[in-house]
């Protein structure tokens, strides 16, 4: 059994065949899927999808690329959505310094911290996006922000950062890019980290293990297989602990066989 802790089922690439996507995920042994909001509108859609499919859960939040939309109204909307029975965390939130000062870094940091505080107030884990912002992100988390923990989604930092995040109570989440042939540095990190602090995700429809094709939650099994290869282990030795980690963190109901 597998859990895909991060994808975007609201993406238009799934508009025509989402029922088939969900059937393939179930056939691949995926027991739960967490779909992430990136703004208020997509957070609402994510909840609608979680209501539609029993195996789907949602996280709600404002992505750093939409950080300049954060205000009292946005805060109230996200807080209200977070109370839904199938919302298991606050996300996708974080920092993205790849695009030059757009939105301004100070705005991103303010919005990120506000949502970390909201998550802590609600007692919900966070799903953190990080791109080219390692030092700033870790400085914020080291100040005690980010309780009660969560995942660093689609991890792309170095081994020292991963270990530091684990010490702060976070899980490191690996996505489809860990399967890429040129991802040797990321693969080294995956091989080195303990399974009890690891989760798996697809980030679908992005980062497909089959380059050039749409990604989907069923591929979390392929990601797990790659982790098994890196750790010179078998799939069940990866599936069981990562599934338990994800279920424990997000409070998901899973089969006792996992």
Short mmCIF file of N, CA and C in Angstrom, two decimals, residues 21-180:
data_model
loop_
_atom_site.label_atom_id
_atom_site.label_comp_id
_atom_site.label_asym_id
_atom_site.label_seq_id
_atom_site.Cartn_x
_atom_site.Cartn_y
_atom_site.Cartn_z
N UNK A 21 -8.06 8.07 -13.58
CA UNK A 21 -6.84 8.30 -12.80
C UNK A 21 -6.97 7.70 -11.42
N UNK A 22 -8.11 7.90 -10.79
CA UNK A 22 -8.33 7.36 -9.46
C UNK A 22 -8.39 5.84 -9.48
N UNK A 23 -8.98 5.27 -10.52
CA UNK A 23 -9.05 3.81 -10.62
C UNK A 23 -7.65 3.21 -10.77
N UNK A 24 -6.80 3.87 -11.57
CA UNK A 24 -5.43 3.37 -11.74
C UNK A 24 -4.65 3.48 -10.43
N UNK A 25 -4.89 4.53 -9.68
CA UNK A 25 -4.21 4.69 -8.39
C UNK A 25 -4.61 3.56 -7.45
N UNK A 26 -5.88 3.26 -7.39
CA UNK A 26 -6.36 2.19 -6.50
C UNK A 26 -5.77 0.85 -6.94
N UNK A 27 -5.71 0.62 -8.25
CA UNK A 27 -5.15 -0.64 -8.76
C UNK A 27 -3.67 -0.77 -8.44
N UNK A 28 -2.98 0.37 -8.33
CA UNK A 28 -1.55 0.37 -8.02
C UNK A 28 -1.27 0.24 -6.53
N UNK A 29 -2.33 0.16 -5.73
CA UNK A 29 -2.15 0.00 -4.29
C UNK A 29 -2.11 1.29 -3.52
N UNK A 30 -2.53 2.38 -4.14
CA UNK A 30 -2.54 3.67 -3.44
C UNK A 30 -3.78 3.72 -2.55
N UNK A 31 -3.56 3.93 -1.27
CA UNK A 31 -4.66 3.90 -0.32
C UNK A 31 -5.20 5.28 0.02
N UNK A 32 -4.36 6.29 -0.12
CA UNK A 32 -4.80 7.66 0.17
C UNK A 32 -3.99 8.62 -0.69
N UNK A 33 -4.64 9.74 -1.04
CA UNK A 33 -4.03 10.78 -1.85
C UNK A 33 -4.35 12.11 -1.20
N UNK A 34 -3.33 12.96 -1.08
CA UNK A 34 -3.55 14.31 -0.57
C UNK A 34 -3.36 15.29 -1.71
N UNK A 35 -4.40 16.03 -2.03
CA UNK A 35 -4.34 17.04 -3.08
C UNK A 35 -4.22 18.41 -2.45
N UNK A 36 -3.37 19.24 -3.03
CA UNK A 36 -2.97 20.50 -2.40
C UNK A 36 -3.56 21.72 -3.09
N UNK A 37 -4.06 22.64 -2.28
CA UNK A 37 -4.47 23.92 -2.80
C UNK A 37 -3.29 24.87 -2.94
N UNK A 38 -3.42 25.84 -3.83
CA UNK A 38 -2.37 26.84 -4.02
C UNK A 38 -2.90 28.26 -3.84
N UNK A 39 -4.19 28.40 -3.78
CA UNK A 39 -4.85 29.67 -3.47
C UNK A 39 -6.23 29.32 -2.92
N UNK A 40 -7.04 30.32 -2.67
CA UNK A 40 -8.35 30.04 -2.07
C UNK A 40 -9.21 29.21 -3.01
N UNK A 41 -9.22 29.59 -4.30
CA UNK A 41 -10.07 28.88 -5.26
C UNK A 41 -9.68 27.41 -5.40
N UNK A 42 -8.38 27.15 -5.58
CA UNK A 42 -7.95 25.76 -5.75
C UNK A 42 -8.09 24.97 -4.45
N UNK A 43 -7.99 25.64 -3.33
CA UNK A 43 -8.23 24.97 -2.05
C UNK A 43 -9.68 24.51 -1.96
N UNK A 44 -10.59 25.32 -2.42
CA UNK A 44 -12.00 24.93 -2.41
C UNK A 44 -12.24 23.75 -3.34
N UNK A 45 -11.62 23.78 -4.52
CA UNK A 45 -11.77 22.66 -5.46
C UNK A 45 -11.18 21.39 -4.86
N UNK A 46 -10.05 21.53 -4.18
CA UNK A 46 -9.42 20.36 -3.56
C UNK A 46 -10.35 19.71 -2.55
N UNK A 47 -11.07 20.52 -1.79
CA UNK A 47 -12.04 19.98 -0.83
C UNK A 47 -13.18 19.28 -1.57
N UNK A 48 -13.63 19.88 -2.66
CA UNK A 48 -14.70 19.26 -3.45
C UNK A 48 -14.28 17.88 -3.95
N UNK A 49 -13.03 17.76 -4.38
CA UNK A 49 -12.52 16.47 -4.85
C UNK A 49 -12.39 15.48 -3.70
N UNK A 50 -12.01 15.97 -2.54
CA UNK A 50 -11.91 15.10 -1.36
C UNK A 50 -13.29 14.59 -0.94
N UNK A 51 -14.30 15.40 -1.13
CA UNK A 51 -15.67 14.96 -0.84
C UNK A 51 -16.15 13.92 -1.87
N UNK A 52 -15.66 14.07 -3.09
CA UNK A 52 -16.09 13.19 -4.19
C UNK A 52 -15.46 11.81 -4.11
N UNK A 53 -14.20 11.75 -3.71
CA UNK A 53 -13.46 10.48 -3.70
C UNK A 53 -13.06 10.13 -2.26
N UNK A 54 -13.50 9.00 -1.75
CA UNK A 54 -13.19 8.65 -0.36
C UNK A 54 -11.69 8.59 -0.04
N UNK A 55 -10.85 8.21 -1.00
CA UNK A 55 -9.42 8.06 -0.74
C UNK A 55 -8.66 9.38 -0.80
N UNK A 56 -9.33 10.46 -1.18
CA UNK A 56 -8.68 11.76 -1.34
C UNK A 56 -8.90 12.63 -0.12
N UNK A 57 -7.82 13.30 0.29
CA UNK A 57 -7.86 14.30 1.36
C UNK A 57 -7.26 15.59 0.79
N UNK A 58 -7.41 16.69 1.51
CA UNK A 58 -6.95 17.98 1.00
C UNK A 58 -6.10 18.71 2.02
N UNK A 59 -5.19 19.52 1.51
CA UNK A 59 -4.56 20.57 2.31
C UNK A 59 -4.87 21.89 1.63
N UNK A 60 -5.01 22.94 2.42
CA UNK A 60 -5.44 24.24 1.89
C UNK A 60 -4.43 25.31 2.28
N UNK A 61 -4.19 26.23 1.36
CA UNK A 61 -3.23 27.28 1.66
C UNK A 61 -2.92 28.14 0.46
N UNK A 62 -1.99 29.07 0.67
CA UNK A 62 -1.58 30.02 -0.36
C UNK A 62 -0.13 29.75 -0.75
N UNK A 63 0.07 29.34 -1.97
CA UNK A 63 1.40 29.08 -2.53
C UNK A 63 2.21 30.38 -2.56
N UNK A 64 3.55 30.29 -2.42
CA UNK A 64 4.35 31.53 -2.43
C UNK A 64 4.18 32.38 -3.69
N UNK A 65 3.86 31.77 -4.82
CA UNK A 65 3.65 32.57 -6.02
C UNK A 65 2.37 33.40 -5.94
N UNK A 66 1.52 33.09 -4.97
CA UNK A 66 0.30 33.87 -4.75
C UNK A 66 0.37 34.62 -3.41
N UNK A 67 1.56 34.77 -2.88
CA UNK A 67 1.73 35.36 -1.55
C UNK A 67 1.16 36.76 -1.45
N UNK A 68 1.15 37.49 -2.57
CA UNK A 68 0.66 38.87 -2.52
C UNK A 68 -0.85 38.96 -2.43
N UNK A 69 -1.54 37.81 -2.43
CA UNK A 69 -3.00 37.82 -2.24
C UNK A 69 -3.38 37.68 -0.77
N UNK A 70 -2.37 37.48 0.10
CA UNK A 70 -2.66 37.25 1.52
C UNK A 70 -3.13 38.53 2.19
N UNK A 71 -4.30 38.47 2.82
CA UNK A 71 -4.85 39.61 3.56
C UNK A 71 -5.85 39.04 4.57
N UNK A 72 -6.56 39.90 5.24
CA UNK A 72 -7.49 39.44 6.27
C UNK A 72 -8.58 38.54 5.68
N UNK A 73 -9.03 38.85 4.49
CA UNK A 73 -10.07 38.05 3.85
C UNK A 73 -9.55 36.66 3.47
N UNK A 74 -8.33 36.63 2.93
CA UNK A 74 -7.73 35.35 2.56
C UNK A 74 -7.49 34.50 3.79
N UNK A 75 -6.98 35.13 4.82
CA UNK A 75 -6.74 34.42 6.08
C UNK A 75 -8.03 33.78 6.59
N UNK A 76 -9.11 34.55 6.59
CA UNK A 76 -10.39 34.04 7.09
C UNK A 76 -10.88 32.87 6.24
N UNK A 77 -10.68 32.98 4.92
CA UNK A 77 -11.14 31.92 4.02
C UNK A 77 -10.36 30.62 4.25
N UNK A 78 -9.03 30.72 4.35
CA UNK A 78 -8.22 29.52 4.56
C UNK A 78 -8.51 28.91 5.92
N UNK A 79 -8.65 29.74 6.92
CA UNK A 79 -8.96 29.22 8.26
C UNK A 79 -10.31 28.49 8.26
N UNK A 80 -11.28 29.05 7.58
CA UNK A 80 -12.59 28.41 7.50
C UNK A 80 -12.51 27.08 6.76
N UNK A 81 -11.81 27.06 5.61
CA UNK A 81 -11.67 25.83 4.83
C UNK A 81 -10.92 24.75 5.61
N UNK A 82 -9.97 25.18 6.43
CA UNK A 82 -9.17 24.22 7.20
C UNK A 82 -10.00 23.43 8.19
N UNK A 83 -11.19 23.90 8.49
CA UNK A 83 -12.05 23.21 9.43
C UNK A 83 -12.84 22.06 8.82
N UNK A 84 -12.75 21.90 7.51
CA UNK A 84 -13.48 20.82 6.85
C UNK A 84 -12.97 19.46 7.32
N UNK A 85 -13.83 18.48 7.40
CA UNK A 85 -13.49 17.17 7.95
C UNK A 85 -12.41 16.44 7.15
N UNK A 86 -12.25 16.78 5.87
CA UNK A 86 -11.25 16.09 5.06
C UNK A 86 -10.02 16.94 4.77
N UNK A 87 -9.90 18.06 5.43
CA UNK A 87 -8.69 18.88 5.32
C UNK A 87 -7.72 18.44 6.41
N UNK A 88 -6.54 17.99 5.99
CA UNK A 88 -5.59 17.38 6.93
C UNK A 88 -4.34 18.22 7.15
N UNK A 89 -4.28 19.40 6.55
CA UNK A 89 -3.10 20.24 6.76
C UNK A 89 -3.22 21.57 6.05
N UNK A 90 -2.19 22.39 6.25
CA UNK A 90 -2.10 23.70 5.60
C UNK A 90 -1.01 23.62 4.53
N UNK A 91 -1.37 23.89 3.29
CA UNK A 91 -0.41 23.80 2.21
C UNK A 91 -1.11 24.01 0.86
N UNK A 92 -0.45 24.31 -0.09
CA UNK A 92 0.99 24.30 -0.24
C UNK A 92 1.50 25.70 0.04
N UNK A 93 2.34 25.82 1.06
CA UNK A 93 2.87 27.11 1.48
C UNK A 93 4.40 27.06 1.41
N UNK A 94 5.03 28.23 1.51
CA UNK A 94 6.49 28.20 1.52
C UNK A 94 7.12 29.41 0.87
N UNK A 95 8.29 29.18 0.28
CA UNK A 95 9.07 30.25 -0.35
C UNK A 95 9.54 29.78 -1.73
N UNK A 96 9.52 30.70 -2.69
CA UNK A 96 10.00 30.40 -4.03
C UNK A 96 10.78 31.61 -4.54
N UNK A 97 12.11 31.51 -4.44
CA UNK A 97 12.97 32.61 -4.86
C UNK A 97 13.54 32.40 -6.26
N UNK A 98 13.00 31.42 -6.99
CA UNK A 98 13.48 31.15 -8.34
C UNK A 98 13.17 32.31 -9.26
N UNK A 99 11.93 32.78 -9.17
CA UNK A 99 11.53 33.93 -9.98
C UNK A 99 11.99 35.19 -9.28
N UNK A 100 12.61 36.07 -9.99
CA UNK A 100 13.26 37.24 -9.41
C UNK A 100 12.26 38.18 -8.74
N UNK A 101 12.20 38.07 -7.41
CA UNK A 101 11.45 39.02 -6.58
C UNK A 101 9.99 39.15 -7.01
N UNK A 102 9.36 38.04 -7.36
CA UNK A 102 7.99 38.10 -7.83
C UNK A 102 7.20 36.90 -7.28
N UNK A 103 6.37 37.10 -6.24
CA UNK A 103 6.20 38.33 -5.45
C UNK A 103 7.49 38.66 -4.66
N UNK A 104 7.56 39.88 -4.13
CA UNK A 104 8.75 40.25 -3.35
C UNK A 104 9.03 39.26 -2.22
N UNK A 105 10.28 39.01 -1.96
CA UNK A 105 10.65 38.01 -0.95
C UNK A 105 10.07 38.34 0.42
N UNK A 106 10.07 39.61 0.76
CA UNK A 106 9.52 39.99 2.07
C UNK A 106 8.04 39.63 2.17
N UNK A 107 7.31 39.77 1.07
CA UNK A 107 5.89 39.42 1.05
C UNK A 107 5.72 37.91 1.20
N UNK A 108 6.56 37.15 0.49
CA UNK A 108 6.50 35.69 0.62
C UNK A 108 6.77 35.25 2.06
N UNK A 109 7.78 35.83 2.66
CA UNK A 109 8.14 35.45 4.02
C UNK A 109 7.00 35.76 4.99
N UNK A 110 6.40 36.92 4.85
CA UNK A 110 5.30 37.31 5.73
C UNK A 110 4.12 36.35 5.59
N UNK A 111 3.77 36.01 4.36
CA UNK A 111 2.65 35.11 4.11
C UNK A 111 2.96 33.70 4.61
N UNK A 112 4.18 33.26 4.41
CA UNK A 112 4.61 31.95 4.88
C UNK A 112 4.51 31.86 6.40
N UNK A 113 5.05 32.83 7.08
CA UNK A 113 5.04 32.82 8.55
C UNK A 113 3.61 32.87 9.08
N UNK A 114 2.77 33.70 8.44
CA UNK A 114 1.38 33.80 8.88
C UNK A 114 0.67 32.45 8.77
N UNK A 115 0.97 31.70 7.72
CA UNK A 115 0.31 30.40 7.55
C UNK A 115 0.92 29.33 8.46
N UNK A 116 2.21 29.44 8.75
CA UNK A 116 2.80 28.56 9.76
C UNK A 116 2.13 28.79 11.12
N UNK A 117 1.92 30.05 11.44
CA UNK A 117 1.26 30.37 12.70
C UNK A 117 -0.18 29.85 12.72
N UNK A 118 -0.87 29.97 11.59
CA UNK A 118 -2.24 29.47 11.49
C UNK A 118 -2.26 27.95 11.70
N UNK A 119 -1.34 27.25 11.06
CA UNK A 119 -1.28 25.80 11.21
C UNK A 119 -1.03 25.41 12.66
N UNK A 120 -0.12 26.12 13.30
CA UNK A 120 0.18 25.83 14.71
C UNK A 120 -1.05 26.07 15.58
N UNK A 121 -1.77 27.14 15.28
CA UNK A 121 -2.97 27.47 16.04
C UNK A 121 -4.04 26.39 15.88
N UNK A 122 -4.12 25.83 14.66
CA UNK A 122 -5.13 24.81 14.39
C UNK A 122 -4.65 23.40 14.71
N UNK A 123 -3.36 23.26 15.00
CA UNK A 123 -2.81 21.94 15.28
C UNK A 123 -2.73 21.05 14.06
N UNK A 124 -2.49 21.65 12.89
CA UNK A 124 -2.42 20.89 11.65
C UNK A 124 -1.01 20.94 11.07
N UNK A 125 -0.55 19.85 10.45
CA UNK A 125 0.77 19.87 9.81
C UNK A 125 0.78 20.74 8.56
N UNK A 126 1.99 21.08 8.13
CA UNK A 126 2.15 21.95 6.96
C UNK A 126 2.81 21.19 5.82
N UNK A 127 2.51 21.62 4.60
CA UNK A 127 3.15 21.10 3.39
C UNK A 127 3.93 22.26 2.78
N UNK A 128 5.26 22.15 2.80
CA UNK A 128 6.13 23.29 2.49
C UNK A 128 6.77 23.16 1.13
N UNK A 129 6.59 24.20 0.32
CA UNK A 129 7.25 24.37 -0.97
C UNK A 129 8.52 25.18 -0.75
N UNK A 130 9.60 24.73 -1.35
CA UNK A 130 10.87 25.47 -1.24
C UNK A 130 11.60 25.41 -2.57
N UNK A 131 11.90 26.57 -3.12
CA UNK A 131 12.69 26.63 -4.35
C UNK A 131 13.68 27.78 -4.24
N UNK A 132 14.95 27.42 -4.20
CA UNK A 132 16.04 28.41 -4.16
C UNK A 132 15.95 29.31 -2.93
N UNK A 133 15.44 28.78 -1.83
CA UNK A 133 15.27 29.60 -0.63
C UNK A 133 15.69 28.84 0.62
N UNK A 134 16.65 27.93 0.48
CA UNK A 134 17.02 27.03 1.58
C UNK A 134 17.34 27.77 2.87
N UNK A 135 18.25 28.74 2.80
CA UNK A 135 18.73 29.40 4.01
C UNK A 135 17.62 30.15 4.72
N UNK A 136 16.83 30.90 3.96
CA UNK A 136 15.74 31.68 4.56
C UNK A 136 14.68 30.76 5.15
N UNK A 137 14.35 29.71 4.42
CA UNK A 137 13.35 28.76 4.91
C UNK A 137 13.78 28.15 6.23
N UNK A 138 15.01 27.67 6.30
CA UNK A 138 15.47 27.01 7.51
C UNK A 138 15.60 28.00 8.67
N UNK A 139 15.96 29.22 8.38
CA UNK A 139 16.04 30.23 9.44
C UNK A 139 14.68 30.46 10.07
N UNK A 140 13.64 30.49 9.23
CA UNK A 140 12.28 30.68 9.73
C UNK A 140 11.85 29.48 10.57
N UNK A 141 12.13 28.28 10.08
CA UNK A 141 11.73 27.07 10.82
C UNK A 141 12.51 26.93 12.12
N UNK A 142 13.77 27.35 12.11
CA UNK A 142 14.58 27.27 13.33
C UNK A 142 14.10 28.23 14.41
N UNK A 143 13.36 29.26 14.02
CA UNK A 143 12.83 30.19 15.01
C UNK A 143 11.62 29.61 15.72
N UNK A 144 11.31 28.36 15.44
CA UNK A 144 10.20 27.71 16.12
C UNK A 144 8.92 27.74 15.33
N UNK A 145 8.98 28.27 14.10
CA UNK A 145 7.81 28.25 13.25
C UNK A 145 7.65 26.84 12.68
N UNK A 146 6.45 26.52 12.24
CA UNK A 146 6.24 25.24 11.61
C UNK A 146 5.81 24.13 12.54
N UNK A 147 5.39 24.44 13.74
CA UNK A 147 4.83 23.43 14.62
C UNK A 147 3.37 23.22 14.25
N UNK A 148 2.85 22.01 14.22
CA UNK A 148 3.44 20.78 14.72
C UNK A 148 4.11 19.92 13.65
N UNK A 149 4.92 20.50 12.79
CA UNK A 149 5.65 19.73 11.80
C UNK A 149 4.90 19.61 10.49
N UNK A 150 5.40 18.73 9.63
CA UNK A 150 4.82 18.55 8.31
C UNK A 150 5.84 17.93 7.39
N UNK A 151 5.70 18.24 6.09
CA UNK A 151 6.65 17.71 5.11
C UNK A 151 7.32 18.85 4.35
N UNK A 152 8.57 18.61 3.98
CA UNK A 152 9.22 19.44 2.98
C UNK A 152 8.97 18.74 1.66
N UNK A 153 8.00 19.26 0.93
CA UNK A 153 7.50 18.59 -0.26
C UNK A 153 8.48 18.71 -1.42
N UNK A 154 8.58 17.63 -2.20
CA UNK A 154 9.47 17.56 -3.36
C UNK A 154 10.86 18.08 -2.99
N UNK A 155 11.46 17.45 -2.00
CA UNK A 155 12.70 17.95 -1.43
C UNK A 155 13.78 18.12 -2.49
N UNK A 156 14.47 19.27 -2.42
CA UNK A 156 15.52 19.56 -3.39
C UNK A 156 16.74 20.21 -2.73
N UNK A 157 16.81 20.16 -1.40
CA UNK A 157 17.96 20.72 -0.70
C UNK A 157 19.10 19.72 -0.62
N UNK A 158 20.05 20.00 0.27
CA UNK A 158 21.17 19.07 0.43
C UNK A 158 20.95 18.19 1.66
N UNK A 159 21.88 17.27 1.89
CA UNK A 159 21.72 16.31 2.98
C UNK A 159 21.73 17.00 4.34
N UNK A 160 22.58 18.02 4.50
CA UNK A 160 22.63 18.73 5.77
C UNK A 160 21.29 19.40 6.08
N UNK A 161 20.65 19.98 5.05
CA UNK A 161 19.36 20.62 5.25
C UNK A 161 18.30 19.59 5.63
N UNK A 162 18.34 18.44 4.95
CA UNK A 162 17.37 17.38 5.25
C UNK A 162 17.49 16.94 6.70
N UNK A 163 18.71 16.72 7.14
CA UNK A 163 18.91 16.27 8.52
C UNK A 163 18.50 17.35 9.52
N UNK A 164 18.74 18.59 9.18
CA UNK A 164 18.35 19.70 10.06
C UNK A 164 16.83 19.77 10.16
N UNK A 165 16.14 19.60 9.03
CA UNK A 165 14.68 19.62 9.03
C UNK A 165 14.11 18.47 9.85
N UNK A 166 14.73 17.31 9.74
CA UNK A 166 14.28 16.16 10.52
C UNK A 166 14.42 16.44 12.01
N UNK A 167 15.53 17.07 12.41
CA UNK A 167 15.73 17.42 13.82
C UNK A 167 14.66 18.37 14.31
N UNK A 168 14.10 19.16 13.40
CA UNK A 168 13.04 20.10 13.76
C UNK A 168 11.66 19.46 13.73
N UNK A 169 11.60 18.17 13.39
CA UNK A 169 10.34 17.46 13.42
C UNK A 169 9.65 17.26 12.10
N UNK A 170 10.34 17.57 11.00
CA UNK A 170 9.74 17.45 9.67
C UNK A 170 10.07 16.12 9.01
N UNK A 171 9.22 15.76 8.06
CA UNK A 171 9.47 14.63 7.19
C UNK A 171 9.98 15.15 5.85
N UNK A 172 10.82 14.34 5.20
CA UNK A 172 11.34 14.69 3.89
C UNK A 172 10.55 13.90 2.86
N UNK A 173 9.95 14.60 1.89
CA UNK A 173 9.09 13.97 0.91
C UNK A 173 9.78 13.93 -0.45
N UNK A 174 9.83 12.73 -1.03
CA UNK A 174 10.47 12.53 -2.33
C UNK A 174 9.43 12.36 -3.41
N UNK A 175 9.66 13.04 -4.54
CA UNK A 175 8.73 13.04 -5.66
C UNK A 175 9.34 12.32 -6.87
N UNK A 176 8.68 12.44 -8.01
CA UNK A 176 9.11 11.74 -9.21
C UNK A 176 10.50 12.09 -9.69
N UNK A 177 10.99 13.27 -9.32
CA UNK A 177 12.33 13.66 -9.79
C UNK A 177 13.44 12.81 -9.19
N UNK A 178 13.15 12.06 -8.12
CA UNK A 178 14.19 11.18 -7.57
C UNK A 178 14.48 10.02 -8.51
N UNK A 179 13.60 9.78 -9.48
CA UNK A 179 13.81 8.70 -10.44
C UNK A 179 14.61 9.15 -11.66
N UNK A 180 14.83 10.45 -11.81
CA UNK A 180 15.50 10.95 -13.02
C UNK A 180 16.96 10.50 -13.05
#
